[in-house]
């Protein structure tokens, strides 16, 4: 998870720098950002991930939310209900079906 946290930090800073420049030229304040990791292949883990880097008393700290899709396997009926009005629920259902298929093929995760 440490590599994911580092990548998320890099993505965040790149987006901030990009929007800083664009908005400064347009005379606007940069937008507020929300960082969210959607983890497809992890079975479980913390709901928040962190990236820390320190050297000689200086440091960077970045935390963000993480969703582990496999935790939704047992909530299929809830997803079906949400899918009627939320297209993202349909995407999650498709990804979970793909995860189930890979699980059956590889035997790595139990299928519910």
Coordinates of N, CA and C in Angstrom, one line a residue:
X1 N 0.8 -1.2 0.0 CA 0.0 0.0 0.0 C 0.9 1.3 0.0
X2 N 2.1 1.1 0.4 CA 3.0 2.3 0.5 C 3.2 2.9 -0.9
X3 N 3.3 2.0 -1.9 CA 3.6 2.5 -3.3 C 2.3 3.2 -3.8
X4 N 1.2 2.7 -3.5 CA -0.1 3.3 -3.9 C -0.2 4.7 -3.3
X5 N 0.1 4.8 -2.0 CA 0.1 6.1 -1.3 C 1.1 7.1 -2.0
X6 N 2.3 6.7 -2.3 CA 3.2 7.5 -2.9 C 2.7 8.0 -4.3
X7 N 2.1 7.1 -5.1 CA 1.6 7.5 -6.4 C 0.5 8.5 -6.3
X8 N -0.4 8.2 -5.3 CA -1.5 9.1 -5.1 C -1.0 10.5 -4.7
X9 N 0.0 10.6 -3.9 CA 0.6 11.9 -3.6 C 1.2 12.6 -4.8
X10 N 1.9 11.8 -5.6 CA 2.4 12.4 -6.9 C 1.3 12.9 -7.8
X11 N 0.2 12.1 -8.0 CA -0.9 12.6 -8.8 C -1.5 13.8 -8.3
X12 N -1.7 13.9 -6.9 CA -2.3 15.1 -6.3 C -1.5 16.3 -6.6
X13 N -0.2 16.2 -6.3 CA 0.7 17.4 -6.5 C 0.7 17.8 -8.0
X14 N 0.7 16.9 -8.9 CA 0.7 17.2 -10.3 C -0.6 18.0 -10.7
X15 N -1.7 17.4 -10.2 CA -3.0 18.1 -10.5 C -3.0 19.5 -9.9
X16 N -2.5 19.6 -8.7 CA -2.5 20.9 -8.0 C -1.7 21.9 -8.8
X17 N -0.5 21.5 -9.2 CA 0.4 22.4 -10.0 C -0.2 22.8 -11.3
X18 N -0.8 21.8 -12.0 CA -1.5 22.1 -13.3 C -2.6 23.1 -13.1
X19 N -3.5 22.9 -12.1 CA -4.6 23.9 -11.9 C -4.1 25.2 -11.4
X20 N -3.0 25.2 -10.6 CA -2.5 26.5 -10.1 C -2.1 27.4 -11.3
X21 N -1.4 26.8 -12.2 CA -1.0 27.6 -13.4 C -2.2 28.1 -14.2
X22 N -3.1 27.2 -14.5 CA -4.3 27.5 -15.3 C -5.2 28.6 -14.7
X23 N -5.4 28.4 -13.4 CA -6.3 29.3 -12.7 C -5.6 30.7 -12.4
X24 N -4.3 30.7 -12.2 CA -3.6 31.9 -12.0 C -3.7 32.8 -13.3
X25 N -3.6 32.2 -14.5 CA -3.7 32.9 -15.7 C -5.1 33.4 -15.9
X26 N -6.1 32.7 -15.4 CA -7.5 33.1 -15.6 C -7.9 34.0 -14.4
X27 N -7.1 34.2 -13.4 CA -7.4 35.1 -12.3 C -8.4 34.4 -11.3
X28 N -8.4 33.1 -11.3 CA -9.3 32.3 -10.4 C -8.5 31.6 -9.3
X29 N -9.1 31.3 -8.2 CA -8.5 30.4 -7.2 C -8.5 29.0 -7.7
X30 N -7.5 28.2 -7.3 CA -7.5 26.8 -7.7 C -8.7 26.0 -7.0
X31 N -9.3 25.0 -7.7 CA -10.4 24.3 -7.1 C -9.9 23.4 -5.9
X32 N -10.9 23.1 -5.0 CA -10.6 22.2 -3.9 C -10.6 20.8 -4.5
X33 N -9.7 19.9 -4.1 CA -9.5 18.6 -4.6 C -9.9 17.6 -3.5
X34 N -10.4 16.4 -4.0 CA -10.7 15.3 -3.1 C -10.0 14.1 -3.7
X35 N -9.1 13.5 -2.9 CA -8.4 12.3 -3.4 C -9.1 11.0 -2.9
X36 N -9.3 10.1 -3.8 CA -9.9 8.8 -3.5 C -9.3 7.7 -4.3
X37 N -8.8 6.7 -3.6 CA -8.2 5.5 -4.3 C -9.3 4.4 -4.3
X38 N -9.6 3.9 -5.5 CA -10.5 2.8 -5.6 C -9.6 1.6 -6.0
X39 N -9.5 0.7 -5.0 CA -8.6 -0.5 -5.1 C -9.4 -1.7 -5.5
X40 N -9.1 -2.2 -6.7 CA -9.8 -3.3 -7.3 C -9.4 -4.7 -6.8
X41 N -8.1 -4.9 -6.7 CA -7.6 -6.2 -6.4 C -7.3 -6.5 -4.9
X42 N -7.4 -5.5 -4.0 CA -7.2 -5.8 -2.6 C -8.4 -6.3 -2.0
X43 N -8.2 -7.3 -1.1 CA -9.3 -7.9 -0.4 C -9.8 -7.1 0.7
X44 N -9.0 -6.4 1.5 CA -9.4 -5.5 2.5 C -8.2 -4.6 2.9
X45 N -8.5 -3.7 3.8 CA -7.4 -2.8 4.2 C -8.0 -1.6 4.8
X46 N -7.2 -0.6 5.2 CA -7.7 0.6 5.9 C -8.5 1.5 5.0
X47 N -9.4 2.2 5.6 CA -10.3 3.1 4.8 C -9.5 4.4 4.5
X48 N -8.4 4.7 5.1 CA -7.6 5.8 4.8 C -6.1 5.3 4.7
X49 N -5.5 5.9 3.6 CA -4.1 5.5 3.4 C -3.3 6.8 3.6
X50 N -2.0 6.7 3.9 CA -1.1 7.8 4.2 C 0.2 7.7 3.5
X51 N 0.7 8.9 3.1 CA 2.0 9.0 2.6 C 2.8 9.9 3.4
X52 N 4.0 9.5 3.9 CA 4.8 10.4 4.7 C 6.2 10.3 4.2
X53 N 6.9 11.5 4.2 CA 8.3 11.6 3.8 C 8.9 12.6 4.7
X54 N 10.0 12.2 5.4 CA 10.7 13.1 6.3 C 12.2 13.1 6.1
X55 N 12.8 14.2 6.3 CA 14.3 14.3 6.2 C 14.7 15.5 7.0
X56 N 15.6 15.3 7.9 CA 16.2 16.4 8.7 C 15.2 17.3 9.3
X57 N 14.2 16.8 9.8 CA 13.2 17.6 10.5 C 12.1 18.2 9.6
X58 N 12.2 18.0 8.3 CA 11.2 18.5 7.4 C 10.4 17.3 6.9
X59 N 9.2 17.6 6.5 CA 8.4 16.4 6.0 C 7.1 16.8 5.2
X60 N 6.6 15.8 4.7 CA 5.3 15.9 3.9 C 4.4 14.8 4.5
X61 N 3.1 15.2 4.7 CA 2.1 14.2 5.1 C 0.9 14.4 4.3
X62 N 0.4 13.3 3.7 CA -0.7 13.3 2.8 C -1.6 12.1 3.2
X63 N -2.9 12.3 3.4 CA -3.8 11.1 3.7 C -5.0 11.2 2.8
X64 N -5.6 10.1 2.5 CA -6.7 10.1 1.5 C -7.5 8.8 1.8
X65 N -8.8 8.9 1.3 CA -9.7 7.8 1.5 C -9.4 6.7 0.5
X66 N -9.7 5.4 0.9 CA -9.5 4.3 0.0 C -10.7 3.4 0.1
X67 N -11.2 2.9 -1.1 CA -12.3 2.0 -1.2 C -11.8 0.7 -1.7
X68 N -12.0 -0.4 -1.0 CA -11.7 -1.7 -1.5 C -12.9 -2.4 -2.1
X69 N -13.0 -2.5 -3.4 CA -14.2 -2.9 -4.1 C -14.6 -4.3 -3.6
X70 N -13.7 -5.2 -3.3 CA -14.1 -6.5 -3.0 C -14.9 -6.6 -1.7
X71 N -14.9 -5.5 -0.9 CA -15.7 -5.4 0.3 C -17.2 -5.3 -0.1
X72 N -17.5 -4.9 -1.3 CA -18.9 -4.8 -1.8 C -19.4 -6.1 -2.3
X73 N -18.7 -7.2 -2.4 CA -19.2 -8.4 -2.9 C -20.4 -8.9 -2.1
X74 N -20.5 -8.7 -0.8 CA -21.6 -9.2 0.0 C -22.8 -8.2 0.0
X75 N -22.7 -7.1 -0.8 CA -23.7 -6.1 -0.8 C -24.3 -6.0 -2.2
X76 N -24.4 -7.1 -2.9 CA -24.9 -7.1 -4.3 C -26.3 -6.5 -4.4
X77 N -27.2 -6.9 -3.5 CA -28.6 -6.4 -3.7 C -28.6 -4.8 -3.5
X78 N -27.8 -4.3 -2.6 CA -27.7 -2.9 -2.4 C -27.2 -2.2 -3.7
X79 N -26.2 -2.8 -4.3 CA -25.7 -2.3 -5.6 C -26.8 -2.3 -6.7
X80 N -27.5 -3.4 -6.8 CA -28.6 -3.5 -7.8 C -29.6 -2.4 -7.6
X81 N -29.9 -2.1 -6.3 CA -30.9 -1.0 -6.0 C -30.3 0.4 -6.4
X82 N -29.0 0.6 -6.1 CA -28.4 1.8 -6.5 C -28.2 2.0 -8.0
X83 N -28.0 0.9 -8.7 CA -27.7 0.9 -10.1 C -28.9 1.5 -10.9
X84 N -30.1 1.5 -10.4 CA -31.2 2.1 -11.1 C -31.0 3.6 -11.4
X85 N -30.4 4.3 -10.4 CA -30.2 5.7 -10.6 C -28.7 6.2 -10.6
X86 N -27.8 5.3 -10.4 CA -26.4 5.6 -10.2 C -25.5 4.8 -11.2
X87 N -25.1 5.4 -12.3 CA -24.3 4.6 -13.2 C -23.0 4.1 -12.7
X88 N -22.5 4.8 -11.6 CA -21.2 4.3 -11.0 C -21.4 2.9 -10.4
X89 N -22.6 2.7 -9.8 CA -22.9 1.4 -9.2 C -22.9 0.3 -10.3
X90 N -23.3 0.6 -11.5 CA -23.2 -0.4 -12.6 C -21.7 -0.7 -12.9
X91 N -20.9 0.3 -12.9 CA -19.4 0.1 -13.1 C -18.9 -0.8 -12.0
X92 N -19.2 -0.5 -10.7 CA -18.8 -1.3 -9.6 C -19.2 -2.8 -9.8
X93 N -20.5 -3.0 -10.2 CA -21.0 -4.3 -10.4 C -20.2 -5.1 -11.5
X94 N -19.9 -4.4 -12.6 CA -19.2 -5.0 -13.7 C -17.8 -5.4 -13.2
X95 N -17.1 -4.5 -12.4 CA -15.8 -4.8 -11.9 C -15.8 -6.0 -10.9
X96 N -16.8 -6.0 -10.1 CA -17.0 -7.2 -9.2 C -17.2 -8.5 -9.9
X97 N -18.0 -8.4 -10.9 CA -18.2 -9.7 -11.8 C -16.8 -10.1 -12.4
X98 N -16.1 -9.1 -12.9 CA -14.7 -9.5 -13.4 C -13.8 -10.0 -12.3
X99 N -13.9 -9.5 -11.1 CA -13.1 -10.0 -10.0 C -13.5 -11.4 -9.7
X100 N -14.8 -11.7 -9.7 CA -15.3 -13.0 -9.4 C -14.8 -14.0 -10.5
X101 N -14.8 -13.6 -11.7 CA -14.4 -14.5 -12.8 C -12.9 -14.8 -12.6
X102 N -12.1 -13.7 -12.4 CA -10.6 -14.0 -12.1 C -10.4 -14.9 -10.9
X103 N -11.2 -14.7 -9.9 CA -11.1 -15.5 -8.7 C -11.4 -16.9 -9.0
X104 N -12.4 -17.2 -9.7 CA -12.7 -18.6 -10.0 C -11.6 -19.2 -10.9
X105 N -11.1 -18.4 -11.8 CA -10.0 -18.9 -12.7 C -8.7 -19.2 -12.0
X106 N -8.4 -18.3 -11.0 CA -7.1 -18.4 -10.4 C -7.1 -19.1 -9.0
X107 N -8.3 -19.1 -8.4 CA -8.5 -19.7 -7.1 C -7.9 -18.9 -6.0
X108 N -7.6 -17.6 -6.2 CA -6.9 -16.8 -5.2 C -7.8 -16.3 -4.1
X109 N -9.0 -15.8 -4.4 CA -9.9 -15.2 -3.4 C -11.1 -16.0 -3.4
X110 N -11.7 -16.2 -2.2 CA -13.0 -16.9 -2.2 C -14.1 -16.2 -2.9
X111 N -14.9 -16.9 -3.6 CA -16.1 -16.3 -4.3 C -17.3 -16.4 -3.4
X112 N -18.0 -15.3 -3.2 CA -19.2 -15.3 -2.3 C -20.4 -15.4 -3.1

